[in-house]
Amino acid sequence: MKRIVIVDDSRTSRMFIRRCFEIIRMNETDFHEAADGAEALALLKRIIDVDLLVTDLNMPNMDGEMLLKTVKEDQALTGLPVVVITSAGNPAKEAELLALGALAVLNKPVSPATMNNKLGALIQD
Amino acid sequence: MSERVDRIATTAVVESLENMAFMEVLAATEESRQSVAEETMSVKQQVLAPVQGEFHLLMPRPLVGMIAETIFTMAMAEVSEQQLEDVATELLNTIAGKFLNDFLPTDETYKLGLPVIETTGTAGHDQQVKTWHFNMAEQPVTLIISKNLLEPDSVEDDK
């Protein structure tokens, strides 16, 4: 996996998620970051060959749910795997997000082990 | 219900802080509850649905700095005010989410506002709150939740 976009209004959270990816030996991956959904969409239009979009839910300007919907409705982006990493991911919300097309929903604080277990087949490709 | 709430609140704080900061979190002793940190950072996060209420997290600034050092792998002197505030708000965001995930019925979604730094120091002055005290690196950590969030009709008793 070569290129991942991490979207979260918290720099702390973006750092944490990136650190988890690096721990599971993805330190050769190219990481890009955005602070909200609108910024993420602008980034996705500029960068080619993004392999994975990781997004928080609760963000200003455009939240993660709207970002997910927008990506899945965009012909150019609909095939992009989207993983939601959120503090607000109970089973009901997880079901909603999966129905919208999310690949997986992980709860904060995420750990390298959880990331590897849930995303292993995808990220080690 | 009170024991259940205590267990869920304690788990939310301990697991969130330990997993993010890699430091042990303990229940506060009576003596440590009386200690007042010289400079306390206070974060507030509103719950917008299914009921309205608030979470507050109070931590000494030096403790937040220690956590920021760990997360950003930089010396405390290099940690900016913005990074400190970001660490504090993200800690409460994680704690609040974990609490609500465990407290509410699994088929009930909820909506949280964005966590914000409080500057007025009014957290906990409202009597309609429940408070939990912890120790982390020998410094006090306090979680405050609006009592209306903890009403019995929002609880799944056998969870």
PDB file of C-alpha atoms in Angstrom:
ATOM      1  CA  MET A   1       0.000   0.000   0.000  1.00  0.00           C
ATOM      2  CA  LYS A   2       1.596   3.205  -1.158  1.00  0.00           C
ATOM      3  CA  ARG A   3      -0.628   6.151  -0.359  1.00  0.00           C
ATOM      4  CA  ILE A   4      -2.977   6.775   2.559  1.00  0.00           C
ATOM      5  CA  VAL A   5      -5.001   9.898   3.379  1.00  0.00           C
ATOM      6  CA  ILE A   6      -5.761  10.433   7.084  1.00  0.00           C
ATOM      7  CA  VAL A   7      -8.610  12.826   7.931  1.00  0.00           C
ATOM      8  CA  ASP A   8      -9.204  14.104  11.466  1.00  0.00           C
ATOM      9  CA  ASP A   9      -9.567  17.581  12.945  1.00  0.00           C
ATOM     10  CA  SER A  10      -7.231  16.502  15.748  1.00  0.00           C
ATOM     11  CA  ARG A  11      -3.541  16.584  14.917  1.00  0.00           C
ATOM     12  CA  THR A  12      -3.005  14.311  17.912  1.00  0.00           C
ATOM     13  CA  SER A  13      -5.323  11.725  16.438  1.00  0.00           C
ATOM     14  CA  ARG A  14      -3.755  11.955  12.970  1.00  0.00           C
ATOM     15  CA  MET A  15      -0.324  11.448  14.555  1.00  0.00           C
ATOM     16  CA  PHE A  16      -1.596   8.500  16.558  1.00  0.00           C
ATOM     17  CA  ILE A  17      -3.153   6.792  13.546  1.00  0.00           C
ATOM     18  CA  ARG A  18      -0.056   7.334  11.447  1.00  0.00           C
ATOM     19  CA  ARG A  19       2.122   5.953  14.267  1.00  0.00           C
ATOM     20  CA  CYS A  20      -0.056   2.807  14.333  1.00  0.00           C
ATOM     21  CA  PHE A  21       0.418   2.300  10.603  1.00  0.00           C
ATOM     22  CA  GLU A  22       4.178   2.759  10.967  1.00  0.00           C
ATOM     23  CA  ILE A  23       4.312   0.224  13.791  1.00  0.00           C
ATOM     24  CA  ILE A  24       2.723  -2.398  11.564  1.00  0.00           C
ATOM     25  CA  ARG A  25       5.540  -1.794   9.108  1.00  0.00           C
ATOM     26  CA  MET A  26       3.982   0.662   6.771  1.00  0.00           C
ATOM     27  CA  ASN A  27       6.725   3.222   7.127  1.00  0.00           C
ATOM     28  CA  GLU A  28       7.340   3.232   3.373  1.00  0.00           C
ATOM     29  CA  THR A  29       3.806   4.408   2.785  1.00  0.00           C
ATOM     30  CA  ASP A  30       3.143   7.961   1.692  1.00  0.00           C
ATOM     31  CA  PHE A  31       0.813   9.630   4.230  1.00  0.00           C
ATOM     32  CA  HIS A  32      -1.258  12.718   3.519  1.00  0.00           C
ATOM     33  CA  GLU A  33      -3.386  14.495   6.105  1.00  0.00           C
ATOM     34  CA  ALA A  34      -6.484  16.641   6.138  1.00  0.00           C
ATOM     35  CA  ALA A  35      -8.297  18.354   9.010  1.00  0.00           C
ATOM     36  CA  ASP A  36     -11.848  17.929   7.724  1.00  0.00           C
ATOM     37  CA  GLY A  37     -13.899  16.365   4.970  1.00  0.00           C
ATOM     38  CA  ALA A  38     -13.741  19.357   2.654  1.00  0.00           C
ATOM     39  CA  GLU A  39      -9.964  19.477   2.874  1.00  0.00           C
ATOM     40  CA  ALA A  40      -9.845  15.723   2.271  1.00  0.00           C
ATOM     41  CA  LEU A  41     -11.913  15.980  -0.917  1.00  0.00           C
ATOM     42  CA  ALA A  42      -9.624  18.705  -2.240  1.00  0.00           C
ATOM     43  CA  LEU A  43      -6.645  16.467  -1.463  1.00  0.00           C
ATOM     44  CA  LEU A  44      -8.224  13.467  -3.201  1.00  0.00           C
ATOM     45  CA  LYS A  45      -8.744  15.527  -6.338  1.00  0.00           C
ATOM     46  CA  ARG A  46      -5.041  16.493  -6.390  1.00  0.00           C
ATOM     47  CA  ILE A  47      -3.366  13.206  -5.447  1.00  0.00           C
ATOM     48  CA  ILE A  48      -3.511  10.231  -7.731  1.00  0.00           C
ATOM     49  CA  ASP A  49      -3.579   6.585  -6.735  1.00  0.00           C
ATOM     50  CA  VAL A  50      -4.714   6.896  -3.132  1.00  0.00           C
ATOM     51  CA  ASP A  51      -5.013   3.383  -1.731  1.00  0.00           C
ATOM     52  CA  LEU A  52      -6.911   4.057   1.487  1.00  0.00           C
ATOM     53  CA  LEU A  53      -8.890   6.869   3.091  1.00  0.00           C
ATOM     54  CA  VAL A  54      -9.016   6.878   6.900  1.00  0.00           C
ATOM     55  CA  THR A  55     -11.449   9.310   8.444  1.00  0.00           C
ATOM     56  CA  ASP A  56     -12.816  10.456  11.759  1.00  0.00           C
ATOM     57  CA  LEU A  57     -16.552  11.170  12.021  1.00  0.00           C
ATOM     58  CA  ASN A  58     -16.953  14.274  14.131  1.00  0.00           C
ATOM     59  CA  MET A  59     -15.223  17.141  12.293  1.00  0.00           C
ATOM     60  CA  PRO A  60     -16.058  20.758  11.438  1.00  0.00           C
ATOM     61  CA  ASN A  61     -16.866  21.943   7.887  1.00  0.00           C
ATOM     62  CA  MET A  62     -17.620  18.464   6.542  1.00  0.00           C
ATOM     63  CA  ASP A  63     -17.947  15.488   8.859  1.00  0.00           C
ATOM     64  CA  GLY A  64     -16.780  11.958   8.152  1.00  0.00           C
ATOM     65  CA  GLU A  65     -20.199  10.603   7.286  1.00  0.00           C
ATOM     66  CA  MET A  66     -20.707  13.255   4.603  1.00  0.00           C
ATOM     67  CA  LEU A  67     -17.179  12.620   3.335  1.00  0.00           C
ATOM     68  CA  LEU A  68     -17.928   8.900   3.075  1.00  0.00           C
ATOM     69  CA  LYS A  69     -21.188   9.536   1.201  1.00  0.00           C
ATOM     70  CA  THR A  70     -19.514  11.993  -1.148  1.00  0.00           C
ATOM     71  CA  VAL A  71     -16.650   9.639  -1.941  1.00  0.00           C
ATOM     72  CA  LYS A  72     -18.985   6.729  -2.634  1.00  0.00           C
ATOM     73  CA  GLU A  73     -21.186   8.869  -4.887  1.00  0.00           C
ATOM     74  CA  ASP A  74     -18.239  10.196  -6.898  1.00  0.00           C
ATOM     75  CA  GLN A  75     -17.537   8.037  -9.946  1.00  0.00           C
ATOM     76  CA  ALA A  76     -13.826   8.715  -9.741  1.00  0.00           C
ATOM     77  CA  LEU A  77     -13.584   7.885  -6.025  1.00  0.00           C
ATOM     78  CA  THR A  78     -16.259   5.257  -5.412  1.00  0.00           C
ATOM     79  CA  GLY A  79     -13.778   2.353  -5.434  1.00  0.00           C
ATOM     80  CA  LEU A  80     -11.552   3.947  -2.777  1.00  0.00           C
ATOM     81  CA  PRO A  81     -11.598   1.923   0.454  1.00  0.00           C
ATOM     82  CA  VAL A  82     -12.734   4.083   3.380  1.00  0.00           C
ATOM     83  CA  VAL A  83     -12.059   3.181   7.004  1.00  0.00           C
ATOM     84  CA  VAL A  84     -13.681   5.169   9.787  1.00  0.00           C
ATOM     85  CA  ILE A  85     -11.707   5.560  13.028  1.00  0.00           C
ATOM     86  CA  THR A  86     -13.906   7.263  15.573  1.00  0.00           C
ATOM     87  CA  SER A  87     -14.692   7.644  19.243  1.00  0.00           C
ATOM     88  CA  ALA A  88     -18.401   7.546  18.364  1.00  0.00           C
ATOM     89  CA  GLY A  89     -18.614   4.113  16.784  1.00  0.00           C
ATOM     90  CA  ASN A  90     -21.144   1.954  18.622  1.00  0.00           C
ATOM     91  CA  PRO A  91     -22.767  -1.024  16.833  1.00  0.00           C
ATOM     92  CA  ALA A  92     -25.698   1.076  15.573  1.00  0.00           C
ATOM     93  CA  LYS A  93     -23.411   3.695  14.049  1.00  0.00           C
ATOM     94  CA  GLU A  94     -21.089   1.042  12.677  1.00  0.00           C
ATOM     95  CA  ALA A  95     -24.019  -0.597  10.864  1.00  0.00           C
ATOM     96  CA  GLU A  96     -25.004   2.758   9.344  1.00  0.00           C
ATOM     97  CA  LEU A  97     -21.485   3.463   8.137  1.00  0.00           C
ATOM     98  CA  LEU A  98     -20.985   0.002   6.671  1.00  0.00           C
ATOM     99  CA  ALA A  99     -24.296   0.381   4.809  1.00  0.00           C
ATOM    100  CA  LEU A 100     -22.958   3.647   3.366  1.00  0.00           C
ATOM    101  CA  GLY A 101     -19.926   1.787   2.033  1.00  0.00           C
ATOM    102  CA  ALA A 102     -17.275   2.022   4.735  1.00  0.00           C
ATOM    103  CA  LEU A 103     -14.860  -0.893   4.651  1.00  0.00           C
ATOM    104  CA  ALA A 104     -14.488  -0.991   8.435  1.00  0.00           C
ATOM    105  CA  VAL A 105     -15.216   1.055  11.544  1.00  0.00           C
ATOM    106  CA  LEU A 106     -12.609   1.107  14.299  1.00  0.00           C
ATOM    107  CA  ASN A 107     -12.999   2.669  17.725  1.00  0.00           C
ATOM    108  CA  LYS A 108     -10.571   5.162  19.228  1.00  0.00           C
ATOM    109  CA  PRO A 109      -8.060   4.795  20.659  1.00  0.00           C
ATOM    110  CA  VAL A 110      -6.994   2.492  17.864  1.00  0.00           C
ATOM    111  CA  SER A 111      -4.037   0.158  18.402  1.00  0.00           C
ATOM    112  CA  PRO A 112      -1.577  -1.293  15.908  1.00  0.00           C
ATOM    113  CA  ALA A 113      -2.858  -4.783  16.725  1.00  0.00           C
ATOM    114  CA  THR A 114      -6.491  -3.838  16.031  1.00  0.00           C
ATOM    115  CA  MET A 115      -5.497  -2.114  12.823  1.00  0.00           C
ATOM    116  CA  ASN A 116      -3.576  -5.154  11.691  1.00  0.00           C
ATOM    117  CA  ASN A 117      -6.412  -7.528  12.610  1.00  0.00           C
ATOM    118  CA  LYS A 118      -9.161  -5.536  10.930  1.00  0.00           C
ATOM    119  CA  LEU A 119      -7.268  -4.250   7.905  1.00  0.00           C
ATOM    120  CA  GLY A 120      -4.484  -6.803   7.517  1.00  0.00           C
ATOM    121  CA  ALA A 121      -5.471  -8.239   4.164  1.00  0.00           C
ATOM    122  CA  LEU A 122      -5.988  -4.781   2.686  1.00  0.00           C
ATOM    123  CA  ILE A 123      -2.978  -2.931   4.006  1.00  0.00           C
ATOM    124  CA  GLN A 124      -0.371  -5.605   3.484  1.00  0.00           C
ATOM    125  CA  ASP A 125      -1.238  -5.781  -0.208  1.00  0.00           C
TER     126      ASP A 125
ATOM    127  CA  MET B   1     -27.337   1.899  38.123  1.00  0.00           C
ATOM    128  CA  SER B   2     -24.749   3.906  40.050  1.00  0.00           C
ATOM    129  CA  GLU B   3     -22.266   1.023  40.201  1.00  0.00           C
ATOM    130  CA  ARG B   4     -22.717   0.448  36.487  1.00  0.00           C
ATOM    131  CA  VAL B   5     -22.121   4.124  35.723  1.00  0.00           C
ATOM    132  CA  ASP B   6     -19.032   4.148  37.948  1.00  0.00           C
ATOM    133  CA  ARG B   7     -17.647   1.090  36.191  1.00  0.00           C
ATOM    134  CA  ILE B   8     -18.270   2.499  32.715  1.00  0.00           C
ATOM    135  CA  ALA B   9     -16.836   5.931  33.582  1.00  0.00           C
ATOM    136  CA  THR B  10     -13.750   4.398  35.177  1.00  0.00           C
ATOM    137  CA  THR B  11     -13.169   2.077  32.229  1.00  0.00           C
ATOM    138  CA  ALA B  12     -13.588   4.939  29.758  1.00  0.00           C
ATOM    139  CA  VAL B  13     -10.990   7.091  31.516  1.00  0.00           C
ATOM    140  CA  VAL B  14      -8.503   4.343  32.350  1.00  0.00           C
ATOM    141  CA  GLU B  15      -8.547   2.626  28.970  1.00  0.00           C
ATOM    142  CA  SER B  16      -8.505   5.833  26.950  1.00  0.00           C
ATOM    143  CA  LEU B  17      -5.689   7.476  28.878  1.00  0.00           C
ATOM    144  CA  GLU B  18      -3.574   4.355  29.271  1.00  0.00           C
ATOM    145  CA  ASN B  19      -3.895   3.424  25.593  1.00  0.00           C
ATOM    146  CA  MET B  20      -3.097   6.914  24.395  1.00  0.00           C
ATOM    147  CA  ALA B  21      -0.540   8.042  26.943  1.00  0.00           C
ATOM    148  CA  PHE B  22       0.989   4.698  27.976  1.00  0.00           C
ATOM    149  CA  MET B  23       0.833   5.751  31.622  1.00  0.00           C
ATOM    150  CA  GLU B  24      -1.024   4.026  34.433  1.00  0.00           C
ATOM    151  CA  VAL B  25      -4.274   5.587  35.665  1.00  0.00           C
ATOM    152  CA  LEU B  26      -5.460   4.870  39.202  1.00  0.00           C
ATOM    153  CA  ALA B  27      -8.536   5.752  41.212  1.00  0.00           C
ATOM    154  CA  ALA B  28      -7.758   8.799  43.327  1.00  0.00           C
ATOM    155  CA  THR B  29      -7.156   8.492  47.043  1.00  0.00           C
ATOM    156  CA  GLU B  30      -9.044  10.738  49.419  1.00  0.00           C
ATOM    157  CA  GLU B  31      -5.859  12.710  50.053  1.00  0.00           C
ATOM    158  CA  SER B  32      -5.140  13.267  46.369  1.00  0.00           C
ATOM    159  CA  ARG B  33      -8.718  14.457  45.744  1.00  0.00           C
ATOM    160  CA  GLN B  34      -7.922  17.486  47.871  1.00  0.00           C
ATOM    161  CA  SER B  35      -4.923  18.472  45.809  1.00  0.00           C
ATOM    162  CA  VAL B  36      -5.374  21.373  43.466  1.00  0.00           C
ATOM    163  CA  ALA B  37      -3.191  21.582  40.422  1.00  0.00           C
ATOM    164  CA  GLU B  38      -1.503  24.929  39.961  1.00  0.00           C
ATOM    165  CA  GLU B  39      -2.608  25.222  36.401  1.00  0.00           C
ATOM    166  CA  THR B  40      -5.492  23.079  35.220  1.00  0.00           C
ATOM    167  CA  MET B  41      -6.617  22.566  31.658  1.00  0.00           C
ATOM    168  CA  SER B  42     -10.358  22.073  31.329  1.00  0.00           C
ATOM    169  CA  VAL B  43     -12.067  20.605  28.271  1.00  0.00           C
ATOM    170  CA  LYS B  44     -15.789  20.486  27.575  1.00  0.00           C
ATOM    171  CA  GLN B  45     -17.710  18.406  25.078  1.00  0.00           C
ATOM    172  CA  GLN B  46     -21.448  18.588  24.563  1.00  0.00           C
ATOM    173  CA  VAL B  47     -23.696  15.643  23.857  1.00  0.00           C
ATOM    174  CA  LEU B  48     -26.281  16.751  21.277  1.00  0.00           C
ATOM    175  CA  ALA B  49     -28.368  13.588  20.958  1.00  0.00           C
ATOM    176  CA  PRO B  50     -30.159  11.480  22.110  1.00  0.00           C
ATOM    177  CA  VAL B  51     -30.193  13.736  25.185  1.00  0.00           C
ATOM    178  CA  GLN B  52     -28.332  16.980  25.773  1.00  0.00           C
ATOM    179  CA  GLY B  53     -25.571  17.092  28.345  1.00  0.00           C
ATOM    180  CA  GLU B  54     -21.890  17.723  28.858  1.00  0.00           C
ATOM    181  CA  PHE B  55     -18.624  15.997  29.559  1.00  0.00           C
ATOM    182  CA  HIS B  56     -15.744  17.854  31.212  1.00  0.00           C
ATOM    183  CA  LEU B  57     -12.161  16.685  31.676  1.00  0.00           C
ATOM    184  CA  LEU B  58      -9.776  18.502  34.018  1.00  0.00           C
ATOM    185  CA  MET B  59      -6.043  17.783  33.966  1.00  0.00           C
ATOM    186  CA  PRO B  60      -2.975  19.707  35.151  1.00  0.00           C
ATOM    187  CA  ARG B  61      -1.151  21.398  32.303  1.00  0.00           C
ATOM    188  CA  PRO B  62       2.158  19.613  33.137  1.00  0.00           C
ATOM    189  CA  LEU B  63       0.382  16.249  32.838  1.00  0.00           C
ATOM    190  CA  VAL B  64      -1.065  17.159  29.444  1.00  0.00           C
ATOM    191  CA  GLY B  65       2.456  18.228  28.484  1.00  0.00           C
ATOM    192  CA  MET B  66       3.854  14.841  29.511  1.00  0.00           C
ATOM    193  CA  ILE B  67       1.232  13.099  27.389  1.00  0.00           C
ATOM    194  CA  ALA B  68       1.966  15.403  24.451  1.00  0.00           C
ATOM    195  CA  GLU B  69       5.682  14.591  24.779  1.00  0.00           C
ATOM    196  CA  THR B  70       4.841  10.903  24.427  1.00  0.00           C
ATOM    197  CA  ILE B  71       2.437  11.296  21.536  1.00  0.00           C
ATOM    198  CA  PHE B  72       4.479  13.775  19.524  1.00  0.00           C
ATOM    199  CA  THR B  73       7.869  12.365  20.632  1.00  0.00           C
ATOM    200  CA  MET B  74       9.237  15.819  21.360  1.00  0.00           C
ATOM    201  CA  ALA B  75      10.520  17.555  24.477  1.00  0.00           C
ATOM    202  CA  MET B  76       7.879  19.378  26.521  1.00  0.00           C
ATOM    203  CA  ALA B  77       9.573  22.705  25.854  1.00  0.00           C
ATOM    204  CA  GLU B  78       8.933  22.203  22.149  1.00  0.00           C
ATOM    205  CA  VAL B  79       5.240  21.364  22.552  1.00  0.00           C
ATOM    206  CA  SER B  80       3.125  24.307  21.411  1.00  0.00           C
ATOM    207  CA  GLU B  81      -0.013  25.585  23.123  1.00  0.00           C
ATOM    208  CA  GLN B  82      -2.023  24.378  20.150  1.00  0.00           C
ATOM    209  CA  GLN B  83      -0.614  20.874  20.496  1.00  0.00           C
ATOM    210  CA  LEU B  84      -1.359  20.869  24.239  1.00  0.00           C
ATOM    211  CA  GLU B  85      -4.945  21.884  23.609  1.00  0.00           C
ATOM    212  CA  ASP B  86      -5.292  19.355  20.820  1.00  0.00           C
ATOM    213  CA  VAL B  87      -4.081  16.542  23.081  1.00  0.00           C
ATOM    214  CA  ALA B  88      -6.488  17.554  25.853  1.00  0.00           C
ATOM    215  CA  THR B  89      -9.495  17.796  23.527  1.00  0.00           C
ATOM    216  CA  GLU B  90      -8.727  14.504  21.841  1.00  0.00           C
ATOM    217  CA  LEU B  91      -8.421  12.781  25.222  1.00  0.00           C
ATOM    218  CA  LEU B  92     -11.903  13.921  26.212  1.00  0.00           C
ATOM    219  CA  ASN B  93     -13.288  13.070  22.777  1.00  0.00           C
ATOM    220  CA  THR B  94     -12.019   9.505  23.187  1.00  0.00           C
ATOM    221  CA  ILE B  95     -13.261   9.186  26.775  1.00  0.00           C
ATOM    222  CA  ALA B  96     -16.707  10.581  25.974  1.00  0.00           C
ATOM    223  CA  GLY B  97     -17.136   8.281  22.987  1.00  0.00           C
ATOM    224  CA  LYS B  98     -16.060   5.217  24.927  1.00  0.00           C
ATOM    225  CA  PHE B  99     -18.401   6.110  27.794  1.00  0.00           C
ATOM    226  CA  LEU B 100     -21.416   6.565  25.523  1.00  0.00           C
ATOM    227  CA  ASN B 101     -20.609   3.434  23.510  1.00  0.00           C
ATOM    228  CA  ASP B 102     -20.693   1.379  26.697  1.00  0.00           C
ATOM    229  CA  PHE B 103     -23.495   3.266  28.444  1.00  0.00           C
ATOM    230  CA  LEU B 104     -26.148   3.621  25.757  1.00  0.00           C
ATOM    231  CA  PRO B 105     -28.059   0.712  24.198  1.00  0.00           C
ATOM    232  CA  THR B 106     -26.150  -0.794  21.281  1.00  0.00           C
ATOM    233  CA  ASP B 107     -28.940   0.101  18.857  1.00  0.00           C
ATOM    234  CA  GLU B 108     -28.928   3.784  19.801  1.00  0.00           C
ATOM    235  CA  THR B 109     -26.747   6.249  17.899  1.00  0.00           C
ATOM    236  CA  TYR B 110     -25.645   9.493  19.480  1.00  0.00           C
ATOM    237  CA  LYS B 111     -24.167  12.828  18.403  1.00  0.00           C
ATOM    238  CA  LEU B 112     -21.287  14.582  20.110  1.00  0.00           C
ATOM    239  CA  GLY B 113     -20.277  18.201  19.636  1.00  0.00           C
ATOM    240  CA  LEU B 114     -16.666  19.143  19.098  1.00  0.00           C
ATOM    241  CA  PRO B 115     -14.544  19.229  22.269  1.00  0.00           C
ATOM    242  CA  VAL B 116     -13.396  22.719  23.289  1.00  0.00           C
ATOM    243  CA  ILE B 117     -10.987  24.164  25.806  1.00  0.00           C
ATOM    244  CA  GLU B 118     -12.805  25.963  28.636  1.00  0.00           C
ATOM    245  CA  THR B 119     -11.442  29.247  29.808  1.00  0.00           C
ATOM    246  CA  THR B 120     -14.058  30.234  32.372  1.00  0.00           C
ATOM    247  CA  GLY B 121     -13.345  27.500  34.921  1.00  0.00           C
ATOM    248  CA  THR B 122     -16.975  26.702  35.632  1.00  0.00           C
ATOM    249  CA  ALA B 123     -16.740  22.970  35.110  1.00  0.00           C
ATOM    250  CA  GLY B 124     -18.251  21.063  37.996  1.00  0.00           C
ATOM    251  CA  HIS B 125     -19.752  24.109  39.695  1.00  0.00           C
ATOM    252  CA  ASP B 126     -23.190  22.988  38.609  1.00  0.00           C
ATOM    253  CA  GLN B 127     -24.546  20.614  41.258  1.00  0.00           C
ATOM    254  CA  GLN B 128     -26.329  18.556  38.604  1.00  0.00           C
ATOM    255  CA  VAL B 129     -23.174  16.635  37.696  1.00  0.00           C
ATOM    256  CA  LYS B 130     -21.421  13.436  38.706  1.00  0.00           C
ATOM    257  CA  THR B 131     -17.665  13.545  39.248  1.00  0.00           C
ATOM    258  CA  TRP B 132     -14.917  10.930  39.157  1.00  0.00           C
ATOM    259  CA  HIS B 133     -11.355  11.467  40.393  1.00  0.00           C
ATOM    260  CA  PHE B 134      -8.234   9.676  39.187  1.00  0.00           C
ATOM    261  CA  ASN B 135      -4.464   9.859  39.521  1.00  0.00           C
ATOM    262  CA  MET B 136      -2.041   9.734  36.651  1.00  0.00           C
ATOM    263  CA  ALA B 137       1.694  10.173  37.232  1.00  0.00           C
ATOM    264  CA  GLU B 138       0.753  11.418  40.719  1.00  0.00           C
ATOM    265  CA  GLN B 139      -1.381  14.204  39.265  1.00  0.00           C
ATOM    266  CA  PRO B 140      -5.158  14.577  39.471  1.00  0.00           C
ATOM    267  CA  VAL B 141      -7.473  13.827  36.582  1.00  0.00           C
ATOM    268  CA  THR B 142     -11.172  14.627  36.921  1.00  0.00           C
ATOM    269  CA  LEU B 143     -14.087  13.537  34.740  1.00  0.00           C
ATOM    270  CA  ILE B 144     -17.422  15.330  35.135  1.00  0.00           C
ATOM    271  CA  ILE B 145     -20.660  14.276  33.445  1.00  0.00           C
ATOM    272  CA  SER B 146     -24.082  15.970  33.491  1.00  0.00           C
ATOM    273  CA  LYS B 147     -26.476  13.939  35.605  1.00  0.00           C
ATOM    274  CA  ASN B 148     -29.224  14.159  33.001  1.00  0.00           C
ATOM    275  CA  LEU B 149     -27.033  12.026  30.692  1.00  0.00           C
ATOM    276  CA  LEU B 150     -27.096   9.336  33.338  1.00  0.00           C
ATOM    277  CA  GLU B 151     -30.876   9.147  33.753  1.00  0.00           C
ATOM    278  CA  PRO B 152     -32.236   5.588  34.151  1.00  0.00           C
ATOM    279  CA  ASP B 153     -34.344   5.652  30.999  1.00  0.00           C
ATOM    280  CA  SER B 154     -31.258   5.923  28.795  1.00  0.00           C
ATOM    281  CA  VAL B 155     -29.725   2.866  30.362  1.00  0.00           C
ATOM    282  CA  GLU B 156     -29.788  -0.737  29.302  1.00  0.00           C
ATOM    283  CA  ASP B 157     -29.681  -2.470  32.683  1.00  0.00           C
ATOM    284  CA  ASP B 158     -28.201  -5.759  31.623  1.00  0.00           C
ATOM    285  CA  LYS B 159     -25.337  -4.289  29.542  1.00  0.00           C
TER     286      LYS B 159
END
